[in-house]
Amino acid sequence: MKTRTISGFLLVLILVLSLTINKYLFPILMIICSVFATDEIIKVRSNSLDIKIKLLSYILTILLVSNNIFYKVSIILPISLSILLLTIPIVIYNNKDKYSIEDAFYLISSILLIGLSFNYLSLFRIDNIILCIYVFVISFITDTYAYLGGYLIGKHPLTSISPKKTIEGSIIGTTMATIIGTIFLHLIVGGYSTLVSIILSLILSIISQIGDLMFSSIKRHYNKKDYSKLIPGHGGILDRFDSIIYVSLCLGLILELL
């Protein structure tokens, strides 16, 4: 518990400093985190992937996260490049034990999920630091109150993906995140009506829990407890950023449509 508390404090401190010192420091941190996240999602499935494919995956992730921050092109270009460069090796290797179709599409989907979500998170910091903080508020409040609610009054399991999560905890987490998120979005971010703030916070809180369960299901599928031991007492980047990844991706999509 002591190790978990100390590493958690240091993690929050690093995030706060990177958010406040310079607007480009946080995107750089997100690039670093995205590379670790890509490495984790690769290794949770297999440690035997060719090093050249791993390096290519890291580079493609960096390109996706960096777009419109350190260089600007249509997002279609790095996405198309990722698809091309990760499918062509299927033919070059011509050996399913070394690199299969399943490997390629697992990598493509993983890189797009990680790359685009960390890109949105970085862009939020560049454009509006408060909106970036909002993503963390929704994820943190949902996770914290879902845990507390489940611990105190939880009786009915939410899903077999994560047996410790309860329906009661999920409802409490969503309720608190919607209330606090609405107050934060309406009063601090500004520019959003109360109704829009409520709907947006509610949707993102639900998405936060889906992201958590999604990454838990990947670990469960591959019989892993944590994605890595990078953060003592917490696991890996994906263990801490699972819900944030989905919240940032969903918020980015919603803002693109508005």
Coordinates of C-alpha atoms in Angstrom, one line a residue:
M1 CA 0.0 0.0 0.0
K2 CA 2.9 2.4 0.9
T3 CA 4.5 1.7 -2.5
R4 CA 1.3 2.2 -4.3
T5 CA 0.6 5.5 -2.5
I6 CA 4.1 6.9 -3.2
S7 CA 4.1 5.9 -6.8
G8 CA 0.6 7.3 -7.2
F9 CA 1.6 10.6 -5.7
L10 CA 4.6 10.8 -8.0
L11 CA 2.5 10.0 -11.0
V12 CA 0.0 12.8 -10.2
L13 CA 2.9 15.2 -9.5
I14 CA 4.5 14.4 -12.9
L15 CA 1.2 14.9 -14.7
V16 CA 0.5 18.2 -12.9
L17 CA 3.9 19.6 -13.6
S18 CA 3.8 18.5 -17.3
L19 CA 0.4 20.2 -17.7
T20 CA 1.4 23.5 -16.1
I21 CA 5.0 24.2 -16.9
N22 CA 4.8 24.3 -20.7
K23 CA 2.1 23.5 -23.2
Y24 CA 4.4 21.2 -25.2
L25 CA 5.8 19.4 -22.2
F26 CA 2.6 17.4 -21.7
P27 CA 2.4 16.2 -25.4
I28 CA 6.0 15.1 -25.1
L29 CA 5.1 13.1 -21.9
M30 CA 2.1 11.6 -23.8
I31 CA 4.4 10.5 -26.7
I32 CA 6.6 8.7 -24.2
C33 CA 3.6 7.2 -22.4
S34 CA 2.1 6.1 -25.8
V35 CA 5.3 4.2 -26.7
F36 CA 5.3 2.4 -23.3
A37 CA 1.5 1.7 -23.9
T38 CA 2.2 0.3 -27.3
D39 CA 5.0 -1.9 -25.9
E40 CA 2.7 -3.2 -23.2
I41 CA -0.2 -4.0 -25.6
I42 CA 2.3 -5.9 -27.8
K43 CA 3.8 -7.8 -25.0
V44 CA 0.5 -8.8 -23.3
R45 CA -0.2 -10.8 -26.4
S46 CA 3.3 -12.1 -27.3
N47 CA 6.9 -11.5 -26.5
S48 CA 8.1 -13.1 -29.7
L49 CA 7.2 -10.4 -32.2
D50 CA 10.2 -9.4 -34.4
I51 CA 12.0 -6.4 -33.1
K52 CA 11.7 -4.6 -36.5
I53 CA 7.9 -4.9 -36.2
K54 CA 8.0 -3.5 -32.7
L55 CA 10.2 -0.6 -33.7
L56 CA 7.9 0.1 -36.6
S57 CA 4.9 0.1 -34.2
Y58 CA 6.6 2.6 -31.9
I59 CA 7.4 4.9 -34.7
L60 CA 3.8 4.8 -36.1
T61 CA 2.4 5.5 -32.7
I62 CA 4.7 8.5 -32.3
L63 CA 3.6 9.8 -35.7
L64 CA -0.1 9.5 -34.7
V65 CA 0.3 11.2 -31.4
S66 CA 2.5 14.0 -32.8
N67 CA 0.2 15.0 -35.6
N68 CA -1.1 18.6 -35.4
I69 CA 1.3 19.2 -32.5
F70 CA 4.8 18.9 -33.9
Y71 CA 3.9 18.5 -37.5
K72 CA 0.6 18.9 -39.4
V73 CA -0.9 16.7 -42.1
S74 CA -4.2 15.1 -42.7
I75 CA -4.8 12.4 -40.0
I76 CA -5.6 10.0 -42.9
L77 CA -1.9 10.0 -43.9
P78 CA -0.5 8.4 -40.7
I79 CA -3.5 6.1 -40.4
S80 CA -3.1 4.9 -44.0
L81 CA 0.7 4.5 -43.4
S82 CA 0.0 2.4 -40.3
I83 CA -2.3 0.1 -42.3
L84 CA 0.1 -0.3 -45.2
L85 CA 3.3 -0.8 -43.2
L86 CA 1.8 -3.3 -40.8
T87 CA 0.1 -5.4 -43.4
I88 CA 2.9 -5.6 -46.0
P89 CA 5.2 -7.6 -43.7
I90 CA 2.6 -10.4 -43.8
V91 CA 3.6 -11.1 -47.4
I92 CA 7.3 -10.4 -46.8
Y93 CA 7.6 -12.9 -43.9
N94 CA 5.1 -15.4 -45.4
N95 CA 5.3 -17.3 -42.2
K96 CA 2.3 -17.1 -39.8
D97 CA 4.5 -18.2 -36.8
K98 CA 6.7 -15.1 -37.3
Y99 CA 4.0 -12.6 -38.4
S100 CA 0.4 -13.4 -39.1
I101 CA -2.7 -11.7 -40.3
E102 CA -3.9 -11.7 -36.7
D103 CA -0.7 -10.0 -35.6
A104 CA -1.1 -7.3 -38.2
F105 CA -4.7 -6.4 -37.4
Y106 CA -4.1 -6.6 -33.6
L107 CA -1.3 -4.1 -34.0
I108 CA -3.2 -1.8 -36.4
S109 CA -6.2 -1.6 -34.0
S110 CA -4.0 -1.2 -31.0
I111 CA -1.8 1.5 -32.5
L112 CA -4.8 3.5 -33.8
L113 CA -6.6 3.3 -30.4
I114 CA -3.5 4.4 -28.5
G115 CA -2.2 6.9 -31.0
L116 CA -5.4 8.7 -31.7
S117 CA -6.5 8.9 -28.1
F118 CA -3.1 10.2 -26.8
N119 CA -3.2 12.6 -29.8
Y120 CA -6.5 14.0 -28.7
L121 CA -5.4 14.3 -25.1
S122 CA -2.3 16.2 -26.2
L123 CA -4.4 18.5 -28.5
F124 CA -6.7 19.3 -25.6
R125 CA -3.7 20.5 -23.6
I126 CA -2.5 22.7 -26.5
D127 CA -5.9 24.2 -27.2
N128 CA -7.5 24.3 -23.7
I129 CA -5.7 23.0 -20.6
I130 CA -9.0 23.0 -18.6
L131 CA -10.6 20.7 -21.1
C132 CA -7.6 18.4 -20.8
I133 CA -8.0 18.4 -17.0
Y134 CA -11.7 17.6 -17.5
V135 CA -10.8 14.3 -19.1
F136 CA -8.8 13.3 -16.0
V137 CA -11.6 14.6 -13.7
I138 CA -14.2 12.4 -15.4
S139 CA -11.9 9.3 -15.4
F140 CA -10.7 9.8 -11.8
I141 CA -14.0 10.5 -10.3
T142 CA -15.7 7.7 -12.0
D143 CA -13.1 5.2 -11.1
T144 CA -12.8 6.4 -7.4
Y145 CA -16.5 6.5 -6.6
A146 CA -17.2 3.2 -8.5
Y147 CA -14.5 1.6 -6.3
L148 CA -15.8 3.2 -3.1
G149 CA -19.5 2.5 -3.9
G150 CA -18.7 -1.1 -4.8
Y151 CA -16.6 -1.5 -1.6
L152 CA -19.3 0.0 0.7
I153 CA -22.6 -1.3 -0.7
G154 CA -21.8 -3.3 -3.8
K155 CA -23.6 -6.6 -4.0
H156 CA -24.4 -7.3 -7.6
P157 CA -21.5 -8.1 -10.0
L158 CA -21.4 -5.8 -13.0
T159 CA -19.7 -8.2 -15.4
S160 CA -17.6 -11.3 -15.5
I161 CA -14.8 -9.4 -17.2
S162 CA -13.9 -7.8 -13.8
P163 CA -15.7 -9.7 -11.0
K164 CA -14.9 -7.1 -8.3
K165 CA -16.9 -4.4 -10.1
T166 CA -20.5 -4.0 -9.1
I167 CA -23.6 -2.5 -10.5
E168 CA -24.0 -0.3 -7.4
G169 CA -20.4 0.9 -7.7
S170 CA -20.9 1.7 -11.4
I171 CA -24.1 3.7 -10.7
I172 CA -22.4 5.7 -7.9
G173 CA -19.3 6.3 -10.0
T174 CA -21.4 7.5 -13.0
T175 CA -23.6 9.7 -10.8
M176 CA -20.7 11.4 -9.0
A177 CA -18.8 11.9 -12.2
T178 CA -21.8 13.4 -13.9
I179 CA -22.4 15.8 -11.0
I180 CA -18.8 16.9 -10.6
G181 CA -18.1 16.8 -14.3
T182 CA -21.2 19.0 -15.0
I183 CA -20.1 21.6 -12.4
F184 CA -16.5 21.5 -13.8
L185 CA -17.5 21.8 -17.4
H186 CA -20.3 24.4 -17.0
L187 CA -18.6 26.7 -14.4
I188 CA -14.8 26.3 -15.1
V189 CA -14.5 25.3 -18.8
G190 CA -17.5 27.4 -19.8
G191 CA -19.3 27.7 -23.1
Y192 CA -21.6 24.7 -22.4
S193 CA -25.2 24.8 -21.2
T194 CA -26.1 22.9 -18.1
L195 CA -28.0 20.3 -20.1
V196 CA -25.1 19.7 -22.5
S197 CA -22.7 19.5 -19.6
I198 CA -24.9 16.9 -17.9
I199 CA -25.3 14.8 -21.1
L200 CA -21.6 15.0 -22.0
S201 CA -20.4 14.1 -18.5
L202 CA -22.8 11.2 -18.3
I203 CA -21.7 9.8 -21.6
L204 CA -18.0 10.2 -20.8
S205 CA -18.4 8.6 -17.4
I206 CA -20.0 5.5 -19.0
I207 CA -17.3 5.5 -21.7
S208 CA -14.7 5.7 -18.9
Q209 CA -16.0 2.4 -17.4
I210 CA -16.2 0.8 -20.8
G211 CA -12.6 1.7 -21.5
D212 CA -11.6 0.2 -18.1
L213 CA -13.5 -3.0 -18.9
M214 CA -12.2 -3.1 -22.5
F215 CA -8.5 -3.2 -21.4
S216 CA -9.3 -5.6 -18.5
S217 CA -10.9 -7.9 -21.1
I218 CA -7.6 -7.9 -23.1
K219 CA -5.6 -8.8 -20.0
R220 CA -8.2 -11.5 -19.1
H221 CA -8.1 -12.9 -22.6
Y222 CA -4.3 -13.3 -22.4
N223 CA -4.2 -14.3 -18.7
K224 CA -2.3 -11.3 -17.5
K225 CA -2.8 -9.5 -14.2
D226 CA -1.1 -6.2 -15.2
Y227 CA 0.2 -4.8 -18.5
S228 CA 3.6 -4.3 -16.9
K229 CA 5.3 -3.3 -13.7
L230 CA 6.4 0.1 -14.9
I231 CA 4.5 1.9 -12.1
P232 CA 5.1 0.2 -8.7
G233 CA 1.8 -0.9 -7.1
H234 CA -0.2 0.2 -10.2
G235 CA 1.0 -1.8 -13.1
G236 CA 1.7 -0.3 -16.5
I237 CA 0.6 2.8 -18.4
L238 CA -2.4 1.0 -19.8
D239 CA -3.5 0.0 -16.3
R240 CA -3.6 3.7 -15.4
F241 CA -4.7 5.2 -18.7
D242 CA -7.3 2.6 -19.8
S243 CA -10.3 4.8 -19.0
I244 CA -8.6 8.0 -20.0
I245 CA -7.8 6.6 -23.4
Y246 CA -11.5 6.0 -24.1
V247 CA -12.7 9.3 -22.6
S248 CA -10.2 11.3 -24.6
L249 CA -11.1 9.5 -27.8
C250 CA -14.8 9.9 -27.2
L251 CA -14.6 13.5 -26.3
G252 CA -12.4 14.2 -29.3
L253 CA -15.0 12.5 -31.5
I254 CA -17.9 14.5 -30.0
L255 CA -16.0 17.8 -30.4
E256 CA -15.3 17.0 -34.0
L257 CA -19.0 16.5 -34.6
L258 CA -20.2 19.7 -32.8

